[in-house]
CSV table of N, CA and C in Angstrom, one decimal:
chain,number,residue,atom,x,y,z
Z,1,MET,N,88.2,96.3,107.6
Z,1,MET,CA,89.4,96.5,108.4
Z,1,MET,C,88.9,96.9,109.8
Z,2,ASP,N,89.5,96.2,110.7
Z,2,ASP,CA,89.2,96.5,112.2
Z,2,ASP,C,90.3,97.5,112.7
Z,3,ILE,N,89.8,98.8,112.8
Z,3,ILE,CA,90.7,99.8,113.3
Z,3,ILE,C,91.3,99.6,114.7
Z,4,THR,N,90.5,99.1,115.6
Z,4,THR,CA,91.0,98.8,116.9
Z,4,THR,C,92.1,97.8,116.9
Z,5,LYS,N,92.0,96.7,116.1
Z,5,LYS,CA,93.0,95.7,116.0
Z,5,LYS,C,94.2,96.3,115.3
Z,6,LEU,N,94.0,97.1,114.2
Z,6,LEU,CA,95.1,97.7,113.5
Z,6,LEU,C,95.9,98.6,114.4
Z,7,THR,N,95.3,99.4,115.2
Z,7,THR,CA,96.1,100.3,116.0
Z,7,THR,C,96.9,99.5,117.1
Z,8,SER,N,96.4,98.3,117.5
Z,8,SER,CA,97.2,97.5,118.4
Z,8,SER,C,98.4,96.9,117.7
Z,9,GLU,N,98.4,96.8,116.4
Z,9,GLU,CA,99.5,96.1,115.7
Z,9,GLU,C,100.6,97.1,115.3
Z,10,ILE,N,100.3,98.4,115.4
Z,10,ILE,CA,101.3,99.5,115.1
Z,10,ILE,C,102.1,99.8,116.3
Z,11,SER,N,103.4,100.0,116.1
Z,11,SER,CA,104.3,100.4,117.2
Z,11,SER,C,105.0,101.7,116.7
Z,12,PHE,N,105.4,102.5,117.7
Z,12,PHE,CA,106.1,103.7,117.4
Z,12,PHE,C,107.5,103.7,118.2
Z,13,ARG,N,108.5,104.3,117.6
Z,13,ARG,CA,109.7,104.5,118.4
Z,13,ARG,C,110.2,105.9,118.0
Z,14,THR,N,111.0,106.4,118.9
Z,14,THR,CA,111.6,107.8,118.7
Z,14,THR,C,113.1,107.7,118.6
Z,15,ALA,N,113.6,108.7,118.0
Z,15,ALA,CA,115.1,108.8,117.8
Z,15,ALA,C,115.4,110.3,117.6
Z,16,ARG,N,116.7,110.6,117.7
Z,16,ARG,CA,117.1,112.0,117.4
Z,16,ARG,C,117.1,112.3,116.0
Z,17,SER,N,116.5,113.4,115.7
Z,17,SER,CA,116.4,113.9,114.3
Z,17,SER,C,117.8,114.2,113.7
Z,18,SER,N,117.9,114.1,112.4
Z,18,SER,CA,119.2,114.5,111.8
Z,18,SER,C,119.1,115.9,111.3
Z,19,GLY,N,120.2,116.5,111.0
Z,19,GLY,CA,120.2,117.9,110.5
Z,19,GLY,C,120.4,118.9,111.5
Z,20,SER,N,120.2,120.2,111.1
Z,20,SER,CA,120.5,121.3,112.0
Z,20,SER,C,119.3,121.5,113.0
Z,21,GLY,N,119.5,122.2,114.0
Z,21,GLY,CA,118.5,122.4,115.0
Z,21,GLY,C,119.0,122.9,116.3
Z,22,GLY,N,120.3,123.2,116.4
Z,22,GLY,CA,120.9,123.7,117.6
Z,22,GLY,C,121.1,122.6,118.6
Z,23,GLN,N,121.3,123.1,119.9
Z,23,GLN,CA,121.5,122.1,121.0
Z,23,GLN,C,120.3,121.3,121.3
Z,24,HIS,N,119.1,121.8,121.0
Z,24,HIS,CA,117.9,121.0,121.3
Z,24,HIS,C,117.9,119.6,120.6
Z,25,VAL,N,118.4,119.6,119.3
Z,25,VAL,CA,118.4,118.4,118.5
Z,25,VAL,C,119.3,117.3,119.1
Z,26,ASN,N,120.3,117.7,119.9
Z,26,ASN,CA,121.2,116.8,120.5
Z,26,ASN,C,120.7,116.2,121.8
Z,27,LYS,N,119.6,116.7,122.3
Z,27,LYS,CA,119.1,116.2,123.6
Z,27,LYS,C,117.8,115.5,123.5
Z,28,VAL,N,117.0,115.8,122.6
Z,28,VAL,CA,115.6,115.3,122.5
Z,28,VAL,C,115.4,114.4,121.3
Z,29,GLU,N,114.7,113.3,121.5
Z,29,GLU,CA,114.3,112.5,120.4
Z,29,GLU,C,113.0,113.0,119.8
Z,30,THR,N,113.2,113.7,118.7
Z,30,THR,CA,112.1,114.3,118.0
Z,30,THR,C,111.6,113.6,116.7
Z,31,LYS,N,112.4,112.7,116.3
Z,31,LYS,CA,112.0,111.9,115.1
Z,31,LYS,C,111.1,110.7,115.6
Z,32,VAL,N,110.0,110.5,114.9
Z,32,VAL,CA,109.1,109.5,115.3
Z,32,VAL,C,108.9,108.5,114.1
Z,33,GLU,N,109.1,107.2,114.4
Z,33,GLU,CA,108.9,106.2,113.4
Z,33,GLU,C,107.7,105.3,113.7
Z,34,LEU,N,106.9,105.1,112.7
Z,34,LEU,CA,105.8,104.2,112.8
Z,34,LEU,C,106.3,102.8,112.2
Z,35,LEU,N,106.1,101.7,112.9
Z,35,LEU,CA,106.5,100.4,112.4
Z,35,LEU,C,105.2,99.5,112.4
Z,36,PHE,N,105.1,98.8,111.3
Z,36,PHE,CA,103.9,97.9,111.1
Z,36,PHE,C,104.3,96.7,110.3
Z,37,ASP,N,104.1,95.5,110.9
Z,37,ASP,CA,104.5,94.2,110.3
Z,37,ASP,C,103.3,93.8,109.5
Z,38,ILE,N,103.3,94.0,108.2
Z,38,ILE,CA,102.2,93.8,107.3
Z,38,ILE,C,101.8,92.3,107.3
Z,39,ALA,N,102.8,91.4,107.1
Z,39,ALA,CA,102.6,90.0,107.0
Z,39,ALA,C,101.8,89.3,108.1
Z,40,THR,N,102.1,89.8,109.3
Z,40,THR,CA,101.5,89.2,110.5
Z,40,THR,C,100.2,89.9,110.9
Z,41,SER,N,99.8,90.9,110.2
Z,41,SER,CA,98.6,91.6,110.6
Z,41,SER,C,97.3,90.8,110.4
Z,42,ASP,N,96.5,90.8,111.5
Z,42,ASP,CA,95.2,90.2,111.5
Z,42,ASP,C,94.1,91.2,111.1
Z,43,ALA,N,94.4,92.4,111.1
Z,43,ALA,CA,93.5,93.5,110.8
Z,43,ALA,C,93.3,93.7,109.3
Z,44,LEU,N,94.2,93.3,108.5
Z,44,LEU,CA,94.1,93.6,107.1
Z,44,LEU,C,93.8,92.3,106.3
Z,45,SER,N,93.1,92.5,105.2
Z,45,SER,CA,92.8,91.4,104.3
Z,45,SER,C,94.0,91.1,103.4
Z,46,GLU,N,94.0,90.0,102.8
Z,46,GLU,CA,95.1,89.7,101.8
Z,46,GLU,C,95.2,90.7,100.7
Z,47,LYS,N,94.1,91.2,100.3
Z,47,LYS,CA,94.0,92.2,99.2
Z,47,LYS,C,94.6,93.5,99.7
Z,48,GLU,N,94.4,93.9,100.9
Z,48,GLU,CA,95.0,95.2,101.5
Z,48,GLU,C,96.5,95.0,101.7
Z,49,LYS,N,96.9,93.8,102.1
Z,49,LYS,CA,98.4,93.6,102.3
Z,49,LYS,C,99.1,93.7,101.0
Z,50,TYR,N,98.5,93.1,99.9
Z,50,TYR,CA,99.0,93.1,98.6
Z,50,TYR,C,99.1,94.6,98.1
Z,51,TRP,N,98.1,95.4,98.3
Z,51,TRP,CA,98.1,96.8,97.9
Z,51,TRP,C,99.2,97.5,98.6
Z,52,LEU,N,99.4,97.3,99.9
Z,52,LEU,CA,100.5,98.0,100.6
Z,52,LEU,C,101.9,97.6,100.0
Z,53,HIS,N,102.1,96.3,99.8
Z,53,HIS,CA,103.4,95.9,99.2
Z,53,HIS,C,103.6,96.5,97.9
Z,54,LYS,N,102.5,96.5,97.1
Z,54,LYS,CA,102.6,97.0,95.7
Z,54,LYS,C,102.9,98.5,95.7
Z,55,ASN,N,102.3,99.3,96.6
Z,55,ASN,CA,102.3,100.8,96.5
Z,55,ASN,C,103.3,101.4,97.5
Z,56,LEU,N,103.8,100.7,98.5
Z,56,LEU,CA,104.7,101.3,99.4
Z,56,LEU,C,106.0,100.5,99.5
Z,57,THR,N,106.4,99.9,98.4
Z,57,THR,CA,107.6,99.0,98.4
Z,57,THR,C,108.8,99.7,99.0
Z,58,GLN,N,109.0,101.0,98.7
Z,58,GLN,CA,110.2,101.7,99.1
Z,58,GLN,C,110.2,101.9,100.6
Z,59,ARG,N,109.1,101.8,101.3
Z,59,ARG,CA,109.0,102.0,102.7
Z,59,ARG,C,109.0,100.7,103.5
Z,60,ILE,N,109.1,99.5,102.8
Z,60,ILE,CA,109.0,98.2,103.5
Z,60,ILE,C,110.4,97.6,103.4
Z,61,ASN,N,110.9,97.2,104.6
Z,61,ASN,CA,112.2,96.6,104.7
Z,61,ASN,C,112.2,95.1,104.3
Z,62,LYS,N,113.4,94.5,104.3
Z,62,LYS,CA,113.5,93.1,104.0
Z,62,LYS,C,112.7,92.1,104.9
Z,63,GLU,N,112.4,92.5,106.1
Z,63,GLU,CA,111.6,91.7,107.0
Z,63,GLU,C,110.1,91.9,106.9
Z,64,GLY,N,109.7,92.8,105.9
Z,64,GLY,CA,108.3,93.1,105.7
Z,64,GLY,C,107.7,94.1,106.6
Z,65,ILE,N,108.6,94.9,107.3
Z,65,ILE,CA,108.1,95.9,108.2
Z,65,ILE,C,107.9,97.2,107.4
Z,66,LEU,N,106.7,97.8,107.5
Z,66,LEU,CA,106.5,99.1,106.9
Z,66,LEU,C,107.0,100.1,107.9
Z,67,LYS,N,107.8,101.0,107.5
Z,67,LYS,CA,108.4,102.0,108.4
Z,67,LYS,C,108.2,103.4,107.7
Z,68,ILE,N,107.6,104.3,108.5
Z,68,ILE,CA,107.3,105.7,108.1
Z,68,ILE,C,107.9,106.6,109.2
Z,69,SER,N,108.8,107.5,108.8
Z,69,SER,CA,109.5,108.4,109.7
Z,69,SER,C,109.0,109.8,109.5
Z,70,VAL,N,108.9,110.6,110.6
Z,70,VAL,CA,108.6,112.0,110.5
Z,70,VAL,C,109.6,112.7,111.4
Z,71,GLN,N,110.2,113.7,110.9
Z,71,GLN,CA,111.2,114.5,111.7
Z,71,GLN,C,111.2,116.0,111.4
Z,72,GLU,N,110.3,116.5,110.5
Z,72,GLU,CA,110.3,117.9,110.1
Z,72,GLU,C,110.0,118.8,111.2
Z,73,LYS,N,109.1,118.5,112.1
Z,73,LYS,CA,108.6,119.4,113.1
Z,73,LYS,C,109.4,119.6,114.4
Z,74,ARG,N,110.4,118.7,114.6
Z,74,ARG,CA,111.3,118.7,115.8
Z,74,ARG,C,110.4,118.6,117.0
Z,75,SER,N,109.3,117.9,117.0
Z,75,SER,CA,108.5,117.7,118.1
Z,75,SER,C,107.8,116.3,118.0
Z,76,GLN,N,107.8,115.5,119.0
Z,76,GLN,CA,107.1,114.2,119.0
Z,76,GLN,C,105.6,114.4,118.9
Z,77,LEU,N,105.1,115.4,119.6
Z,77,LEU,CA,103.7,115.6,119.6
Z,77,LEU,C,103.2,116.1,118.2
Z,78,LYS,N,103.9,117.0,117.6
Z,78,LYS,CA,103.4,117.5,116.3
Z,78,LYS,C,103.6,116.4,115.2
């Protein structure tokens, strides 16, 4: 696996977190989502792609995009 190539294939986007958090949560996008298109990846082997599909099925949408969200810390940096 080529880590440099892999990191160039990953994208991130931010959004407002759900749940309580006071006024801060209404102003700042603290939820971070990692997006990765498994099928078009040149960094992964077919065996690695298969493993991802088999083990992370619940995190892969109909378009084949792996999506992982983090919003517990209320901070993009954390």
